[in-house]
mmCIF file of C-alpha atoms in Angstrom:
data_model
loop_
_atom_site.group_PDB
_atom_site.id
_atom_site.type_symbol
_atom_site.label_atom_id
_atom_site.label_comp_id
_atom_site.label_asym_id
_atom_site.label_seq_id
_atom_site.Cartn_x
_atom_site.Cartn_y
_atom_site.Cartn_z
ATOM 1 C CA MET A 1 109.062 -14.979 -22.634
ATOM 2 C CA SER A 2 107.625 -11.759 -21.175
ATOM 3 C CA SER A 3 107.046 -11.475 -17.411
ATOM 4 C CA LEU A 4 103.316 -11.142 -18.057
ATOM 5 C CA LEU A 5 103.268 -14.345 -20.099
ATOM 6 C CA LYS A 6 105.385 -16.140 -17.474
ATOM 7 C CA GLY A 7 102.872 -15.099 -14.846
ATOM 8 C CA SER A 8 100.032 -16.382 -16.979
ATOM 9 C CA VAL A 9 101.725 -19.762 -17.451
ATOM 10 C CA ALA A 10 102.405 -20.037 -13.723
ATOM 11 C CA VAL A 11 98.787 -19.300 -12.842
ATOM 12 C CA SER A 12 97.543 -21.798 -15.455
ATOM 13 C CA SER A 13 99.899 -24.460 -14.074
ATOM 14 C CA ARG A 14 98.585 -23.970 -10.548
ATOM 15 C CA LEU A 15 95.009 -24.223 -11.746
ATOM 16 C CA VAL A 16 95.783 -27.495 -13.507
ATOM 17 C CA LYS A 17 97.478 -28.887 -10.397
ATOM 18 C CA ALA A 18 94.536 -27.827 -8.254
ATOM 19 C CA ALA A 19 92.114 -29.513 -10.641
ATOM 20 C CA LEU A 20 94.186 -32.728 -10.458
ATOM 21 C CA GLY A 21 94.320 -32.685 -6.695
ATOM 22 C CA GLY A 22 97.766 -31.203 -6.437
ATOM 23 C CA GLY A 23 96.946 -29.449 -3.186
ATOM 24 C CA VAL A 24 97.004 -25.867 -4.504
ATOM 25 C CA HIS A 25 94.245 -23.799 -2.927
ATOM 26 C CA ILE A 26 92.707 -20.425 -3.758
ATOM 27 C CA LYS A 27 94.356 -19.039 -0.626
ATOM 28 C CA SER A 28 97.763 -19.512 -2.222
ATOM 29 C CA PHE A 29 97.032 -16.944 -4.923
ATOM 30 C CA THR A 30 98.402 -13.513 -4.075
ATOM 31 C CA THR A 31 97.673 -10.112 -5.520
ATOM 32 C CA THR A 32 100.915 -10.202 -7.476
ATOM 33 C CA ASN A 33 100.229 -13.447 -9.321
ATOM 34 C CA ARG A 34 96.568 -12.891 -10.171
ATOM 35 C CA LEU A 35 95.879 -11.524 -13.625
ATOM 36 C CA CYS A 36 93.431 -8.638 -13.743
ATOM 37 C CA ALA A 37 90.594 -9.469 -16.146
ATOM 38 C CA ILE A 38 88.768 -6.143 -15.784
ATOM 39 C CA SER A 39 90.178 -2.661 -15.353
ATOM 40 C CA PHE A 40 88.188 0.480 -14.631
ATOM 41 C CA GLU A 41 91.270 2.659 -15.017
ATOM 42 C CA LEU A 42 91.318 5.058 -17.944
ATOM 43 C CA THR A 43 94.343 4.912 -20.229
ATOM 44 C CA PRO A 44 96.742 7.885 -20.200
ATOM 45 C CA GLU A 45 95.279 8.985 -23.544
ATOM 46 C CA GLN A 46 91.713 8.765 -22.220
ATOM 47 C CA LYS A 47 92.690 10.822 -19.192
ATOM 48 C CA GLU A 48 94.032 13.491 -21.540
ATOM 49 C CA TYR A 49 90.820 13.451 -23.607
ATOM 50 C CA LYS A 50 88.777 13.755 -20.433
ATOM 51 C CA ALA A 51 90.875 16.597 -19.039
ATOM 52 C CA THR A 52 90.743 18.531 -22.323
ATOM 53 C CA ALA A 53 86.967 18.184 -22.615
ATOM 54 C CA ALA A 54 86.455 19.016 -18.936
ATOM 55 C CA GLN A 55 88.513 22.185 -19.218
ATOM 56 C CA PHE A 56 86.628 23.184 -22.373
ATOM 57 C CA ALA A 57 83.281 22.604 -20.665
ATOM 58 C CA ARG A 58 84.156 24.656 -17.614
ATOM 59 C CA LYS A 59 85.982 27.526 -19.322
ATOM 60 C CA VAL A 60 84.042 27.839 -22.581
ATOM 61 C CA ILE A 61 80.642 26.146 -22.325
ATOM 62 C CA ILE A 62 79.415 26.835 -18.799
ATOM 63 C CA PRO A 63 79.999 30.626 -18.886
ATOM 64 C CA LYS A 64 77.868 30.898 -22.058
ATOM 65 C CA ALA A 65 75.267 28.175 -21.456
ATOM 66 C CA ALA A 66 72.634 30.416 -19.872
ATOM 67 C CA HIS A 67 72.856 32.907 -22.750
ATOM 68 C CA HIS A 68 72.226 30.261 -25.390
ATOM 69 C CA ASP A 69 69.439 28.741 -23.328
ATOM 70 C CA LYS A 70 67.636 32.066 -22.990
ATOM 71 C CA THR A 71 68.147 33.275 -26.560
ATOM 72 C CA GLY A 72 68.225 30.004 -28.501
ATOM 73 C CA GLU A 73 71.203 31.390 -30.413
ATOM 74 C CA TYR A 74 73.137 28.631 -32.127
ATOM 75 C CA PRO A 75 76.632 28.305 -30.549
ATOM 76 C CA TYR A 76 78.675 28.588 -33.755
ATOM 77 C CA GLU A 77 81.703 30.129 -32.039
ATOM 78 C CA ILE A 78 81.792 27.383 -29.414
ATOM 79 C CA LEU A 79 81.505 24.721 -32.105
ATOM 80 C CA LYS A 80 84.333 26.332 -34.027
ATOM 81 C CA SER A 81 86.517 26.249 -30.922
ATOM 82 C CA ALA A 82 85.550 22.618 -30.295
ATOM 83 C CA TRP A 83 86.453 21.740 -33.885
ATOM 84 C CA GLU A 84 89.844 23.407 -33.530
ATOM 85 C CA LEU A 85 90.543 21.264 -30.456
ATOM 86 C CA GLY A 86 89.443 18.069 -32.217
ATOM 87 C CA LEU A 87 86.321 17.671 -30.069
ATOM 88 C CA LEU A 88 84.092 17.679 -33.144
ATOM 89 C CA ASN A 89 83.916 14.510 -35.317
ATOM 90 C CA ALA A 90 86.455 12.716 -33.131
ATOM 91 C CA GLY A 91 85.323 9.285 -34.336
ATOM 92 C CA ILE A 92 86.074 9.861 -38.025
ATOM 93 C CA PRO A 93 88.784 7.376 -39.078
ATOM 94 C CA THR A 94 92.326 8.654 -39.580
ATOM 95 C CA GLU A 95 92.073 7.506 -43.205
ATOM 96 C CA TYR A 96 89.666 10.389 -43.781
ATOM 97 C CA GLY A 97 91.536 12.931 -41.658
ATOM 98 C CA GLY A 98 89.892 12.311 -38.305
ATOM 99 C CA LEU A 99 91.319 11.294 -34.942
ATOM 100 C CA GLY A 100 89.897 7.790 -35.267
ATOM 101 C CA LEU A 101 88.909 7.567 -31.606
ATOM 102 C CA LYS A 102 87.184 4.453 -30.317
ATOM 103 C CA LEU A 103 83.594 4.801 -29.116
ATOM 104 C CA LEU A 104 84.650 4.544 -25.473
ATOM 105 C CA ASP A 105 87.083 7.422 -26.006
ATOM 106 C CA GLU A 106 84.306 9.485 -27.566
ATOM 107 C CA ILE A 107 81.844 8.974 -24.747
ATOM 108 C CA ILE A 108 84.459 9.897 -22.167
ATOM 109 C CA LEU A 109 84.760 13.196 -24.039
ATOM 110 C CA GLY A 110 81.000 13.465 -24.401
ATOM 111 C CA GLU A 111 80.243 13.176 -20.697
ATOM 112 C CA GLU A 112 82.479 16.122 -19.900
ATOM 113 C CA LEU A 113 80.957 18.284 -22.640
ATOM 114 C CA ALA A 114 77.435 17.426 -21.461
ATOM 115 C CA TYR A 115 78.412 18.394 -17.925
ATOM 116 C CA GLY A 116 78.784 21.933 -19.232
ATOM 117 C CA CYS A 117 75.484 22.086 -21.144
ATOM 118 C CA THR A 118 73.617 19.303 -22.905
ATOM 119 C CA GLY A 119 72.172 21.738 -25.423
ATOM 120 C CA ILE A 120 75.621 22.841 -26.535
ATOM 121 C CA SER A 121 77.058 19.323 -26.266
ATOM 122 C CA THR A 122 74.236 18.040 -28.488
ATOM 123 C CA ALA A 123 75.183 20.682 -31.048
ATOM 124 C CA ILE A 124 78.801 19.483 -30.826
ATOM 125 C CA THR A 125 78.095 15.747 -30.978
ATOM 126 C CA ALA A 126 75.017 15.575 -33.250
ATOM 127 C CA ASN A 127 77.249 15.141 -36.307
ATOM 128 C CA GLY A 128 77.917 11.656 -35.025
ATOM 129 C CA LEU A 129 74.349 10.545 -35.722
ATOM 130 C CA ALA A 130 74.553 11.606 -39.376
ATOM 131 C CA GLU A 131 78.050 10.192 -39.760
ATOM 132 C CA ALA A 132 77.268 6.800 -38.204
ATOM 133 C CA PRO A 133 75.393 5.398 -41.245
ATOM 134 C CA LEU A 134 78.355 6.322 -43.459
ATOM 135 C CA LEU A 135 80.765 4.637 -41.085
ATOM 136 C CA ILE A 136 78.808 1.369 -41.206
ATOM 137 C CA ALA A 137 77.591 1.336 -44.837
ATOM 138 C CA GLY A 138 79.409 3.979 -46.886
ATOM 139 C CA ASN A 139 81.890 3.130 -49.610
ATOM 140 C CA HIS A 140 85.352 4.675 -49.752
ATOM 141 C CA GLU A 141 84.380 7.514 -52.086
ATOM 142 C CA GLN A 142 81.344 8.479 -49.983
ATOM 143 C CA LYS A 143 83.393 8.500 -46.790
ATOM 144 C CA LYS A 144 86.187 10.472 -48.397
ATOM 145 C CA LYS A 145 83.778 13.085 -49.746
ATOM 146 C CA TYR A 146 81.435 13.549 -46.814
ATOM 147 C CA LEU A 147 83.477 12.568 -43.765
ATOM 148 C CA GLY A 148 86.609 14.160 -45.168
ATOM 149 C CA ARG A 149 85.002 17.575 -45.482
ATOM 150 C CA MET A 150 83.946 17.487 -41.813
ATOM 151 C CA VAL A 151 87.557 17.625 -40.655
ATOM 152 C CA GLU A 152 88.580 20.273 -43.180
ATOM 153 C CA GLU A 153 86.277 22.912 -41.694
ATOM 154 C CA PRO A 154 83.692 23.107 -38.881
ATOM 155 C CA LEU A 155 80.688 21.799 -40.814
ATOM 156 C CA LEU A 156 77.524 20.169 -39.518
ATOM 157 C CA ALA A 157 75.386 17.273 -40.707
ATOM 158 C CA ALA A 158 71.929 15.928 -39.850
ATOM 159 C CA TYR A 159 70.106 12.575 -39.653
ATOM 160 C CA CYS A 160 66.769 12.922 -41.452
ATOM 161 C CA VAL A 161 64.456 10.057 -40.517
ATOM 162 C CA THR A 162 61.686 11.270 -38.181
ATOM 163 C CA GLU A 163 58.514 12.660 -39.767
ATOM 164 C CA PRO A 164 55.436 14.428 -38.367
ATOM 165 C CA ASN A 165 53.594 11.085 -38.213
ATOM 166 C CA ALA A 166 56.523 8.687 -37.980
ATOM 167 C CA GLY A 167 58.697 8.807 -34.881
ATOM 168 C CA SER A 168 59.092 5.482 -33.096
ATOM 169 C CA ASP A 169 57.254 3.852 -36.017
ATOM 170 C CA VAL A 170 60.034 4.366 -38.550
ATOM 171 C CA ASN A 171 58.303 2.092 -41.041
ATOM 172 C CA GLY A 172 55.494 4.635 -41.205
ATOM 173 C CA ILE A 173 57.543 7.257 -43.055
ATOM 174 C CA LYS A 174 55.876 8.810 -46.108
ATOM 175 C CA THR A 175 58.857 10.492 -47.786
ATOM 176 C CA ARG A 176 59.209 8.855 -51.203
ATOM 177 C CA ALA A 177 62.180 8.380 -53.508
ATOM 178 C CA VAL A 178 61.350 7.401 -57.097
ATOM 179 C CA LYS A 179 63.977 6.158 -59.569
ATOM 180 C CA LYS A 180 64.084 8.163 -62.797
ATOM 181 C CA GLY A 181 66.854 7.083 -65.115
ATOM 182 C CA ASP A 182 70.115 7.101 -63.165
ATOM 183 C CA LYS A 183 68.801 9.476 -60.512
ATOM 184 C CA TRP A 184 66.304 9.486 -57.653
ATOM 185 C CA VAL A 185 63.635 12.127 -57.059
ATOM 186 C CA VAL A 186 62.595 12.693 -53.450
ATOM 187 C CA ASN A 187 59.452 14.306 -52.044
ATOM 188 C CA GLY A 188 58.448 14.507 -48.410
ATOM 189 C CA SER A 189 58.916 16.233 -45.074
ATOM 190 C CA LYS A 190 61.015 15.431 -42.039
ATOM 191 C CA MET A 191 60.458 16.786 -38.515
ATOM 192 C CA TRP A 192 62.405 17.249 -35.260
ATOM 193 C CA ILE A 193 65.722 17.067 -37.100
ATOM 194 C CA THR A 194 68.719 17.977 -34.955
ATOM 195 C CA ASN A 195 71.000 20.276 -37.001
ATOM 196 C CA GLY A 196 68.224 20.421 -39.614
ATOM 197 C CA GLY A 197 68.627 24.136 -40.212
ATOM 198 C CA VAL A 198 72.421 24.294 -40.058
ATOM 199 C CA ALA A 199 73.568 21.107 -41.795
ATOM 200 C CA ASN A 200 75.921 20.967 -44.766
ATOM 201 C CA TRP A 201 74.542 17.551 -45.755
ATOM 202 C CA TYR A 202 71.879 15.100 -44.654
ATOM 203 C CA PHE A 203 71.545 11.377 -44.116
ATOM 204 C CA LEU A 204 68.075 10.701 -45.533
ATOM 205 C CA LEU A 205 65.786 7.689 -45.234
ATOM 206 C CA ALA A 206 63.053 7.484 -47.873
ATOM 207 C CA LYS A 207 60.584 4.835 -48.980
ATOM 208 C CA THR A 208 61.499 3.361 -52.368
ATOM 209 C CA ASP A 209 59.134 0.375 -52.479
ATOM 210 C CA PRO A 210 55.883 0.942 -50.571
ATOM 211 C CA ASP A 211 54.725 -2.605 -51.344
ATOM 212 C CA ALA A 212 57.802 -4.294 -49.881
ATOM 213 C CA PRO A 213 58.013 -5.682 -46.309
ATOM 214 C CA PRO A 214 58.974 -3.014 -43.740
ATOM 215 C CA GLY A 215 62.628 -4.032 -43.609
ATOM 216 C CA LYS A 216 63.014 -3.739 -47.405
ATOM 217 C CA ALA A 217 60.830 -0.736 -48.214
ATOM 218 C CA CYS A 218 63.328 2.070 -47.554
ATOM 219 C CA THR A 219 66.626 3.226 -48.995
ATOM 220 C CA ALA A 220 69.280 5.454 -47.449
ATOM 221 C CA PHE A 221 70.719 8.486 -49.231
ATOM 222 C CA ILE A 222 73.328 11.184 -48.665
ATOM 223 C CA VAL A 223 72.019 14.592 -49.728
ATOM 224 C CA ASP A 224 73.905 17.867 -50.025
ATOM 225 C CA ARG A 225 72.125 20.778 -48.351
ATOM 226 C CA ASP A 226 72.510 23.019 -51.406
ATOM 227 C CA THR A 227 70.592 20.598 -53.636
ATOM 228 C CA PRO A 228 67.622 22.467 -55.199
ATOM 229 C CA GLY A 229 64.294 21.705 -53.549
ATOM 230 C CA ILE A 230 65.497 21.408 -49.938
ATOM 231 C CA THR A 231 63.904 23.840 -47.502
ATOM 232 C CA PRO A 232 64.754 23.748 -43.780
ATOM 233 C CA GLY A 233 61.952 24.926 -41.501
ATOM 234 C CA ARG A 234 62.100 27.401 -38.642
ATOM 235 C CA LYS A 235 64.073 26.588 -35.513
ATOM 236 C CA GLU A 236 61.773 24.960 -32.973
ATOM 237 C CA TRP A 237 61.598 26.537 -29.518
ATOM 238 C CA ASN A 238 61.870 23.511 -27.255
ATOM 239 C CA MET A 239 61.443 22.912 -23.553
ATOM 240 C CA GLY A 240 65.175 22.377 -23.113
ATOM 241 C CA GLN A 241 68.481 22.001 -24.948
ATOM 242 C CA ARG A 242 67.681 25.266 -26.708
ATOM 243 C CA ALA A 243 71.229 25.823 -27.964
ATOM 244 C CA SER A 244 70.740 22.853 -30.283
ATOM 245 C CA ASN A 245 69.106 23.506 -33.656
ATOM 246 C CA THR A 246 65.929 21.465 -34.221
ATOM 247 C CA SER A 247 63.800 22.011 -37.319
ATOM 248 C CA GLY A 248 61.789 20.393 -40.038
ATOM 249 C CA VAL A 249 63.249 19.780 -43.507
ATOM 250 C CA THR A 250 61.120 19.654 -46.666
ATOM 251 C CA PHE A 251 62.182 17.861 -49.867
ATOM 252 C CA GLU A 252 60.390 18.925 -53.068
ATOM 253 C CA ASP A 253 61.460 17.176 -56.268
ATOM 254 C CA VAL A 254 64.985 16.845 -54.895
ATOM 255 C CA VAL A 255 67.198 15.038 -57.407
ATOM 256 C CA ILE A 256 69.805 12.688 -55.909
ATOM 257 C CA PRO A 257 72.446 10.939 -58.061
ATOM 258 C CA GLN A 258 72.776 7.152 -57.875
ATOM 259 C CA GLU A 259 76.254 7.553 -56.390
ATOM 260 C CA ASN A 260 74.635 9.028 -53.279
ATOM 261 C CA VAL A 261 72.658 5.896 -52.470
ATOM 262 C CA LEU A 262 74.086 4.609 -49.194
ATOM 263 C CA GLY A 263 74.403 0.840 -49.151
ATOM 264 C CA GLU A 264 71.977 -1.250 -51.165
ATOM 265 C CA VAL A 265 68.547 -0.181 -52.377
ATOM 266 C CA GLY A 266 65.943 -1.450 -49.922
ATOM 267 C CA LYS A 267 68.431 -1.789 -47.045
ATOM 268 C CA GLY A 268 68.002 1.709 -45.642
ATOM 269 C CA PHE A 269 66.009 0.708 -42.563
ATOM 270 C CA LYS A 270 68.753 -1.639 -41.405
ATOM 271 C CA ILE A 271 71.395 1.034 -41.939
ATOM 272 C CA ALA A 272 69.375 3.703 -40.110
ATOM 273 C CA MET A 273 68.741 1.424 -37.133
ATOM 274 C CA GLY A 274 72.305 0.098 -37.092
ATOM 275 C CA ALA A 275 73.573 3.629 -36.530
ATOM 276 C CA PHE A 276 71.981 3.603 -33.070
ATOM 277 C CA ASP A 277 74.488 1.029 -31.841
ATOM 278 C CA LEU A 278 77.087 3.784 -32.173
ATOM 279 C CA THR A 279 74.964 6.714 -31.063
ATOM 280 C CA ARG A 280 72.830 5.454 -28.179
ATOM 281 C CA PRO A 281 75.883 5.104 -25.915
ATOM 282 C CA ALA A 282 76.741 8.685 -26.898
ATOM 283 C CA VAL A 283 73.261 9.843 -25.861
ATOM 284 C CA ALA A 284 73.591 7.881 -22.637
ATOM 285 C CA THR A 285 76.882 9.575 -21.792
ATOM 286 C CA GLY A 286 75.218 12.962 -22.281
ATOM 287 C CA ALA A 287 72.631 11.922 -19.725
ATOM 288 C CA VAL A 288 75.400 10.826 -17.367
ATOM 289 C CA GLY A 289 77.090 14.206 -17.725
ATOM 290 C CA LEU A 290 73.866 16.004 -16.849
ATOM 291 C CA ALA A 291 73.217 13.666 -13.911
ATOM 292 C CA GLN A 292 76.729 14.301 -12.570
ATOM 293 C CA ARG A 293 76.252 18.057 -12.908
ATOM 294 C CA ALA A 294 72.932 17.845 -11.018
ATOM 295 C CA LEU A 295 74.629 15.854 -8.260
ATOM 296 C CA ASP A 296 77.524 18.323 -7.981
ATOM 297 C CA GLU A 297 75.279 21.392 -7.926
ATOM 298 C CA ALA A 298 72.975 19.831 -5.326
ATOM 299 C CA THR A 299 75.857 18.647 -3.136
ATOM 300 C CA LYS A 300 77.477 22.077 -3.181
ATOM 301 C CA TYR A 301 74.197 23.794 -2.333
ATOM 302 C CA ALA A 302 73.401 21.287 0.433
ATOM 303 C CA ASN A 303 76.694 22.111 2.134
ATOM 304 C CA GLU A 304 76.091 25.867 1.904
ATOM 305 C CA ARG A 305 72.382 26.175 2.690
ATOM 306 C CA LYS A 306 71.495 26.016 6.382
ATOM 307 C CA THR A 307 68.226 25.208 8.135
ATOM 308 C CA PHE A 308 67.691 24.708 11.863
ATOM 309 C CA GLY A 309 71.292 25.757 12.401
ATOM 310 C CA LEU A 310 72.778 23.024 10.208
ATOM 311 C CA PRO A 311 73.772 22.611 6.569
ATOM 312 C CA ILE A 312 70.891 20.776 4.940
ATOM 313 C CA PHE A 313 73.366 18.018 4.012
ATOM 314 C CA GLU A 314 73.273 17.085 7.703
ATOM 315 C CA HIS A 315 69.574 16.224 7.440
ATOM 316 C CA GLN A 316 69.146 12.583 6.519
ATOM 317 C CA ALA A 317 66.315 13.291 4.084
ATOM 318 C CA VAL A 318 68.631 15.416 1.947
ATOM 319 C CA ALA A 319 71.718 13.231 2.444
ATOM 320 C CA PHE A 320 69.836 10.151 1.241
ATOM 321 C CA LEU A 321 68.614 11.976 -1.856
ATOM 322 C CA LEU A 322 72.213 12.793 -2.696
ATOM 323 C CA ALA A 323 73.344 9.246 -1.999
ATOM 324 C CA ASP A 324 70.731 7.886 -4.404
ATOM 325 C CA MET A 325 71.812 10.424 -7.007
ATOM 326 C CA ALA A 326 75.408 9.221 -6.691
ATOM 327 C CA ILE A 327 74.329 5.581 -7.023
ATOM 328 C CA GLY A 328 72.509 6.446 -10.242
ATOM 329 C CA VAL A 329 75.474 8.302 -11.738
ATOM 330 C CA GLU A 330 77.982 5.548 -11.042
ATOM 331 C CA ALA A 331 75.716 2.791 -12.350
ATOM 332 C CA ALA A 332 74.738 4.744 -15.471
ATOM 333 C CA ARG A 333 78.371 5.537 -16.257
ATOM 334 C CA LEU A 334 79.415 1.880 -16.014
ATOM 335 C CA LEU A 335 76.511 0.759 -18.208
ATOM 336 C CA THR A 336 77.440 3.385 -20.779
ATOM 337 C CA HIS A 337 81.100 2.427 -20.789
ATOM 338 C CA ARG A 338 80.131 -1.234 -21.192
ATOM 339 C CA ALA A 339 77.935 -0.438 -24.200
ATOM 340 C CA ALA A 340 80.754 1.468 -25.893
ATOM 341 C CA TRP A 341 83.399 -1.095 -24.957
ATOM 342 C CA GLU A 342 81.360 -3.945 -26.463
ATOM 343 C CA LEU A 343 81.270 -2.169 -29.821
ATOM 344 C CA ASP A 344 84.985 -1.403 -29.628
ATOM 345 C CA GLN A 345 85.602 -5.156 -29.237
ATOM 346 C CA GLY A 346 83.891 -5.746 -32.564
ATOM 347 C CA ARG A 347 80.759 -7.213 -31.007
ATOM 348 C CA ARG A 348 77.179 -6.154 -31.544
ATOM 349 C CA ASN A 349 76.170 -3.952 -28.613
ATOM 350 C CA THR A 350 72.462 -3.335 -29.290
ATOM 351 C CA TYR A 351 71.369 -4.886 -25.975
ATOM 352 C CA TYR A 352 73.839 -2.914 -23.886
ATOM 353 C CA ALA A 353 73.291 0.299 -25.851
ATOM 354 C CA SER A 354 69.558 0.215 -25.163
ATOM 355 C CA ILE A 355 70.072 -0.613 -21.483
ATOM 356 C CA ALA A 356 72.553 2.246 -21.091
ATOM 357 C CA LYS A 357 70.374 4.718 -22.939
ATOM 358 C CA ALA A 358 67.204 3.815 -21.005
ATOM 359 C CA PHE A 359 68.858 3.751 -17.587
ATOM 360 C CA ALA A 360 71.019 6.847 -17.985
ATOM 361 C CA SER A 361 68.065 8.840 -19.342
ATOM 362 C CA ASP A 362 65.966 7.940 -16.304
ATOM 363 C CA VAL A 363 68.851 8.757 -13.951
ATOM 364 C CA ALA A 364 69.331 12.163 -15.575
ATOM 365 C CA ASN A 365 65.669 13.009 -15.087
ATOM 366 C CA LYS A 366 65.611 11.752 -11.508
ATOM 367 C CA ASN A 367 68.799 13.568 -10.550
ATOM 368 C CA ALA A 368 67.654 16.828 -12.113
ATOM 369 C CA THR A 369 64.305 16.597 -10.333
ATOM 370 C CA ASP A 370 65.955 15.774 -7.002
ATOM 371 C CA ALA A 371 68.425 18.627 -7.459
ATOM 372 C CA VAL A 372 65.522 21.042 -7.874
ATOM 373 C CA GLN A 373 63.941 19.572 -4.721
ATOM 374 C CA ILE A 374 67.141 20.042 -2.733
ATOM 375 C CA PHE A 375 67.401 23.652 -3.902
ATOM 376 C CA GLY A 376 63.774 24.174 -2.851
ATOM 377 C CA GLY A 377 62.269 27.448 -4.037
ATOM 378 C CA ALA A 378 65.628 28.493 -5.491
ATOM 379 C CA GLY A 379 65.573 25.402 -7.685
ATOM 380 C CA PHE A 380 62.397 26.624 -9.346
ATOM 381 C CA ASN A 381 64.068 29.914 -10.237
ATOM 382 C CA SER A 382 65.930 30.458 -13.501
ATOM 383 C CA GLU A 383 68.753 32.336 -11.743
ATOM 384 C CA TYR A 384 69.953 28.993 -10.401
ATOM 385 C CA PRO A 385 71.344 26.252 -12.668
ATOM 386 C CA VAL A 386 69.197 23.254 -11.768
ATOM 387 C CA GLU A 387 65.890 24.283 -13.359
ATOM 388 C CA LYS A 388 67.680 24.285 -16.724
ATOM 389 C CA LEU A 389 69.037 20.817 -15.992
ATOM 390 C CA MET A 390 65.506 19.617 -15.329
ATOM 391 C CA ARG A 391 64.275 21.022 -18.663
ATOM 392 C CA ASP A 392 67.277 19.712 -20.569
ATOM 393 C CA ALA A 393 66.979 16.216 -19.093
ATOM 394 C CA LYS A 394 63.568 15.294 -20.471
ATOM 395 C CA ILE A 395 64.621 14.898 -24.096
ATOM 396 C CA PHE A 396 66.983 12.050 -23.173
ATOM 397 C CA GLN A 397 63.911 9.874 -22.618
ATOM 398 C CA ILE A 398 62.612 10.782 -26.080
ATOM 399 C CA TYR A 399 65.207 11.260 -28.828
ATOM 400 C CA GLU A 400 67.116 8.444 -30.527
ATOM 401 C CA GLY A 401 64.454 6.018 -29.370
ATOM 402 C CA THR A 402 62.142 6.667 -26.427
ATOM 403 C CA SER A 403 62.728 4.910 -23.129
ATOM 404 C CA GLN A 404 59.779 2.694 -24.014
ATOM 405 C CA ILE A 405 61.343 1.724 -27.355
ATOM 406 C CA GLN A 406 64.573 0.826 -25.525
ATOM 407 C CA ARG A 407 62.594 -1.557 -23.370
ATOM 408 C CA VAL A 408 61.010 -3.075 -26.475
ATOM 409 C CA VAL A 409 64.508 -3.684 -27.893
ATOM 410 C CA ILE A 410 65.809 -5.145 -24.629
ATOM 411 C CA SER A 411 62.819 -7.432 -24.096
ATOM 412 C CA ARG A 412 62.929 -8.760 -27.657
ATOM 413 C CA ILE A 413 66.607 -9.611 -27.340
ATOM 414 C CA LEU A 414 65.880 -11.395 -24.052
ATOM 415 C CA SER A 415 63.074 -13.348 -25.691
ATOM 416 C CA ASP A 416 65.170 -14.284 -28.723
ATOM 417 C CA ALA A 417 68.035 -15.406 -26.486
ATOM 418 C CA MET A 418 65.740 -17.612 -24.427
ATOM 419 C CA LYS A 419 64.168 -19.184 -27.523
ATOM 420 C CA ALA A 420 67.642 -19.940 -28.862
ATOM 421 C CA ARG A 421 68.400 -21.973 -25.733
ATOM 422 C CA VAL A 422 65.356 -24.189 -26.166
#
């Protein structure tokens, strides 16, 4: 019997004796014979992932972040370097050539990349949103073909769901797919698609039965970018995260073979929404990375900048702002890790994913705003890093489900849970 198992038996025996009046009290338990149910320590492998991503962020991303923010130039060379290190597509199973990292491992990486620049980190991690539907609903051949190619060369993919008049209301999409023989013909337009202009293939949600109930009206497809009839739009010039490519994508009489239907016909909505259980923790960790960067920049500045003969850190008004920023970072990180850990345990994590995404997004925006306040006039100037953080932060409250949609999800789960008790 292992020493760990012996310890477990001994503890169980004492608990039984205590329950039967055997005179064993809580005081008799020592640190050495208590089993630890929760550990916040990263594994040696996770520490290596974190260190690798942190070094990449500080040596490769940060020195070039301002350039990509000002020019909007897509960071191909950085993505290529990230791919060579295994930082791109890290969650693809080993069966298809990937590293097969757990979600918690991925978000530990993601926080460090986002610390460097959330625009560039979005470019690096956006593949995950397109890949998630394949991971949950793809057959072996689809995974081998489309996930396999992502590890063979530094390719990109995009998740095509949002439309000009259908954002939070996914059921309102107008893109249609009509069955003709053994193929499908798609017509419609998508908008605000991350990687839309640079993708090698798309995950596409289209309406196949407009008369069906919302949950059965849409079907999911995998579409190669070089299919005739696909036209990506111009790169959008956004408020922040300008290194990321965002564009519209138009589909005109695009022919898709039956083999590229993902899952069952009519089950596309469920597949598209199910992907968020994997990706919302990833978005949350990006927000945590930005919030940590804002805290670090503001803390450094507060120790250097002097007013009334003292570093401004010595003024309680500033010190308390920083303390609140730290509280937000630590809480958001734990919520994000919990959301990822739940999924890694094989449990549905929708509730925790929405909580993490909503909270971390709000923390990122608050920390960025407070960092600008601590910098004062310098914070409003583009020569200092925090005004970019403030612009980059806002999108976290919008993409992959607005903060309001997260609260809809959370409240519905609470309601359903309470009804189930009655």
